[in-house]
Short mmCIF file of C-alpha atoms in Angstrom, two decimals:
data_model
loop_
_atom_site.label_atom_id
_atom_site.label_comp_id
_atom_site.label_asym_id
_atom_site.label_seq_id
_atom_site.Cartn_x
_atom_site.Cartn_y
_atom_site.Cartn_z
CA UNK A 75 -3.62 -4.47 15.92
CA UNK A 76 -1.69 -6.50 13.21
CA UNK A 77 -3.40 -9.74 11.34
CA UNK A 78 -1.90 -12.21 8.95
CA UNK A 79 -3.59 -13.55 6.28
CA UNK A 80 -1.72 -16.89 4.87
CA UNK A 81 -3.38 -18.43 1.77
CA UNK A 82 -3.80 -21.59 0.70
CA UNK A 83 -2.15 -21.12 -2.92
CA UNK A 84 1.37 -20.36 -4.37
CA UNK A 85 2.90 -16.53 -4.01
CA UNK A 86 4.87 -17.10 -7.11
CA UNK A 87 3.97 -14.85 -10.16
CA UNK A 88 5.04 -13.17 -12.80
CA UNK A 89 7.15 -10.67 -14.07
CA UNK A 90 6.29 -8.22 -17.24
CA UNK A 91 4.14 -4.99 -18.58
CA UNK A 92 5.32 -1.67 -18.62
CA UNK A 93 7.21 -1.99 -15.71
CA UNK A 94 8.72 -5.24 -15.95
CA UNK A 95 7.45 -5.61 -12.20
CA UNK A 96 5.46 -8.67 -10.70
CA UNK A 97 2.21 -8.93 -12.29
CA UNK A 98 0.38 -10.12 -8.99
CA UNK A 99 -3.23 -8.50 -9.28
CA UNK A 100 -4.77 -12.00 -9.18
CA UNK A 101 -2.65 -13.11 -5.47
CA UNK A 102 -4.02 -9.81 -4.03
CA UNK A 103 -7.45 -10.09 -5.30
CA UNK A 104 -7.50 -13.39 -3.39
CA UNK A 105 -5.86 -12.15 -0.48
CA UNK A 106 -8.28 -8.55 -0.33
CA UNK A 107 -11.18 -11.69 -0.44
CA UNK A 108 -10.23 -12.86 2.27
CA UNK A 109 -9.78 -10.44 4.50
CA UNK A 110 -13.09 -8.94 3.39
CA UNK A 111 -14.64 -12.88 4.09
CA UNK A 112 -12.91 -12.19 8.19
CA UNK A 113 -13.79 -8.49 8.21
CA UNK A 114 -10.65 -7.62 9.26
CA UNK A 115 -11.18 -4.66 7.11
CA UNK A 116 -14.00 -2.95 9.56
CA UNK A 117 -11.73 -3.00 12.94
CA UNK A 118 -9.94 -0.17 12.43
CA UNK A 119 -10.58 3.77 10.64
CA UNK A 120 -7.23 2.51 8.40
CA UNK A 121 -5.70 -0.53 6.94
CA UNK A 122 -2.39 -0.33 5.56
CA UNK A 123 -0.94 -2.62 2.71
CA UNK A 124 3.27 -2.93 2.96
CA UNK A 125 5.32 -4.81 1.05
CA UNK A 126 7.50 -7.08 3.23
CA UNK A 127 10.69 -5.27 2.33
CA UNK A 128 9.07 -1.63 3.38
CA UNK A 129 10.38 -0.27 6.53
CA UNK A 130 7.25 0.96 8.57
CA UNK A 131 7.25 3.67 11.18
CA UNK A 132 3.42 3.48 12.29
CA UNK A 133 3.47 6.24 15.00
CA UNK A 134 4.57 8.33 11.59
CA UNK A 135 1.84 7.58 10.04
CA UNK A 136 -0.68 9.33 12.47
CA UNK A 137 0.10 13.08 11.76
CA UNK A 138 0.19 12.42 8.48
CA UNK A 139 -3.45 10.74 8.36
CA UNK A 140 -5.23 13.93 10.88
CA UNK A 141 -3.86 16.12 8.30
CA UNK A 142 -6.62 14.36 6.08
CA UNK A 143 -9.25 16.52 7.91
CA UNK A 144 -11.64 16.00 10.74
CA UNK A 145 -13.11 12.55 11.18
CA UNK A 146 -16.10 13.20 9.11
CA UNK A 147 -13.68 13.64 5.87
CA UNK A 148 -11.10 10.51 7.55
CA UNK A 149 -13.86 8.58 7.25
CA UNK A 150 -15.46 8.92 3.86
CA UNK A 151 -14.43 6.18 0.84
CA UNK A 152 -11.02 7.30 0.24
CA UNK A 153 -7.34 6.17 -0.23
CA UNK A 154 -3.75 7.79 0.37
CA UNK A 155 -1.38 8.07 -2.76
CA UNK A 156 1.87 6.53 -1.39
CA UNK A 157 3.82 8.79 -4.19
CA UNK A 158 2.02 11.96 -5.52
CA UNK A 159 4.64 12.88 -7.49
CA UNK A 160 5.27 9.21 -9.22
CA UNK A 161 3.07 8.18 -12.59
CA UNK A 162 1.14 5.78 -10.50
CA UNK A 163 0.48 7.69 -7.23
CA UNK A 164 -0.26 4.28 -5.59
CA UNK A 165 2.37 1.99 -5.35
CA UNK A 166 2.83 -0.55 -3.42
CA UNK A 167 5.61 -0.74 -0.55
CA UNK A 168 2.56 1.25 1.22
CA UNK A 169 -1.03 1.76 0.30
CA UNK A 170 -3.13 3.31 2.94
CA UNK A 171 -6.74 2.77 2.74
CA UNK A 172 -9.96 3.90 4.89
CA UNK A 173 -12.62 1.45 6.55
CA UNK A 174 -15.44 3.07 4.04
CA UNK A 175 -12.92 2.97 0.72
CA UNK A 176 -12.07 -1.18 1.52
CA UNK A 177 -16.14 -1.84 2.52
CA UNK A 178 -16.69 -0.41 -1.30
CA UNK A 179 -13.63 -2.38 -2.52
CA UNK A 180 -15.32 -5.27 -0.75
CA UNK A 181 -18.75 -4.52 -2.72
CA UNK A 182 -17.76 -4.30 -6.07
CA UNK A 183 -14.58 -6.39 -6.85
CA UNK A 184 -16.39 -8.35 -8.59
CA UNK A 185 -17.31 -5.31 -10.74
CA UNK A 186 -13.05 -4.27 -11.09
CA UNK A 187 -12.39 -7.25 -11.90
CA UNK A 188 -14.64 -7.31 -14.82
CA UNK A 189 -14.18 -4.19 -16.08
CA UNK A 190 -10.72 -2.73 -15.14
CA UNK A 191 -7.72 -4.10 -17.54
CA UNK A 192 -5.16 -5.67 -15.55
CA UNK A 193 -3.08 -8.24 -17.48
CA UNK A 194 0.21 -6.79 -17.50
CA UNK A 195 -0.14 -4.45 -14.33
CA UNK A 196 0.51 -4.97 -10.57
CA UNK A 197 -1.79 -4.63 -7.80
CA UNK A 198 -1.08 -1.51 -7.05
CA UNK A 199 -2.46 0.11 -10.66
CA UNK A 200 -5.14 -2.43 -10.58
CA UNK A 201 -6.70 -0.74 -6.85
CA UNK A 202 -6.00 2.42 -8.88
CA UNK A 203 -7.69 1.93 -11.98
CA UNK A 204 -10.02 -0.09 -9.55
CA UNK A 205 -10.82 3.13 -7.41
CA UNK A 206 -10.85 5.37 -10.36
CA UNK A 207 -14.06 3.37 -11.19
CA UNK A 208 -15.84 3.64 -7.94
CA UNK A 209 -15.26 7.31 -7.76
CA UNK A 210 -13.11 6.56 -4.90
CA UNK A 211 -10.89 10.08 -4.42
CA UNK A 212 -7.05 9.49 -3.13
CA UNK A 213 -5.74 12.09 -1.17
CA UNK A 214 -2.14 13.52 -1.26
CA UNK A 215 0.12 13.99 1.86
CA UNK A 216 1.03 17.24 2.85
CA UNK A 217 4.40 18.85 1.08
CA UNK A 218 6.06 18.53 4.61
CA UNK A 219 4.93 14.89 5.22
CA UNK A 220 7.54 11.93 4.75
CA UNK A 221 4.91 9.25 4.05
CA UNK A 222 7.15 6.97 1.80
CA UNK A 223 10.84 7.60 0.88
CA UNK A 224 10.98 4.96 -2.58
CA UNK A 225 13.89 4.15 -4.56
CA UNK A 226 14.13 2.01 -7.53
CA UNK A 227 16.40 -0.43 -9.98
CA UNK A 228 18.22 -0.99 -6.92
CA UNK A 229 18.05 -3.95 -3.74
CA UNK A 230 18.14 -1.65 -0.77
CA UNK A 231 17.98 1.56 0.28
CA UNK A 232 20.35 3.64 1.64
CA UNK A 233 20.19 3.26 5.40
CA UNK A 234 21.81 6.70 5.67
CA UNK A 235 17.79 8.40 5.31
CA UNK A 236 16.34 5.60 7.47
CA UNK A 237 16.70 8.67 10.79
CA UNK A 238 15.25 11.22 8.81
CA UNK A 239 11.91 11.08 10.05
CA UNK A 240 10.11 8.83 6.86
CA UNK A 241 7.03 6.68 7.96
CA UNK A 242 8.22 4.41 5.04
CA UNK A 243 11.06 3.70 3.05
CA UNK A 244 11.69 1.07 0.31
CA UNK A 245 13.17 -1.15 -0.88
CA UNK A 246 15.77 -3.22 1.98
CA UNK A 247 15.90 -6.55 0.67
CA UNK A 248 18.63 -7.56 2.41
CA UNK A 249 16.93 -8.49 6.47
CA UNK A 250 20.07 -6.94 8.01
CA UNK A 251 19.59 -3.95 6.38
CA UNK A 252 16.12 -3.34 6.51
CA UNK A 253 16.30 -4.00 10.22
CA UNK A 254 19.50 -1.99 10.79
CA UNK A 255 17.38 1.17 9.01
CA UNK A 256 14.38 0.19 11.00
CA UNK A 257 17.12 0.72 13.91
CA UNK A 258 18.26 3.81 12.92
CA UNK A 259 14.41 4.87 12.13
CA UNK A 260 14.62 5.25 16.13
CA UNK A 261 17.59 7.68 16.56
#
């Protein structure tokens, strides 16, 4: 079950910090709000976060999730790193969160935004920083998993790994590319 949130306020911000990358904490803290204010956060054990030019494989993203554990551990406060190996382990063409990790997001972001520096980061370092705070554990796919296949300093992918079996790859800016990998994502 997909939703859309559309907000009432401009998606433009901008660039800098250590990454020169889009310093858009403030958007996403309005758009986490209101999802939280619809509770579209409680329908299902996982939400995930994409950036539009991710290609997602969803039915790839369920082995990798029951190798989590049995429901009991699925369903404690906890997030997925989207690149264990990277210096920010969540980044944001996917960020995989459970129903108990957003209902504490939704509790205290009053308390991240207050105490978790965020000026010259993206989202994706603030919900880090953000979770780090809570106590709010990430998890690390398995070795074997192909959760997210990033590159970066360039516009798109190559659409030559797009059949290799990744639940996510980034970036395809260009729409015919991303949907040609999304194409080949199928065999």
């Amino acid at each position: 079950l997909m939703q859309e949130v559309v907000l009432q306020q401009s998606l433009e911000t901008v660039y800098g910090g250590p990454w020169k990358t889009s310093l858009n904490t403030d958007l996403f803290i309005a758009i986490w709000r209101d999802i939280f204010r619809r509770r579209l956060h409680l329908r299902q054990e996982w939400s995930v976060k994409l950036d539009a030019d991710t290609v997602f494989i969803p039915d790839r993203l369920i082995p990798i999730l029951s190798h989590i554990g049995p429901p009991a551990k699925r369903n404690a406060e906890l997030y997925m790193n989207s690149c264990s190996w990277c210096v920010v382990k969540l980044i944001g063409p996917i960020e995989i969160f459970s129903r108990a990790a957003l209902k504490q997001l939704d509790e205290s972001m009053n308390r991240c935004e207050k105490e978790v520096d965020y000026h010259d980061v993206s989202e994706d370092v603030f919900l880090e920083r953000c979770f780090a705070l809570l106590k709010v554990p990430p998890v690390n796919a398995d070795k074997q998993d192909k959760l997210l296949l990033p590159t970066w300093r360039v516009r798109n992918h190559e659409v030559k790994h797009c059949s290799k079996g990744w639940a996510a790859i980034h970036p395809f800016k260009h729409p015919k590319l991303l949907l040609r990998c999304f194409e080949l994502s199928f065999g």
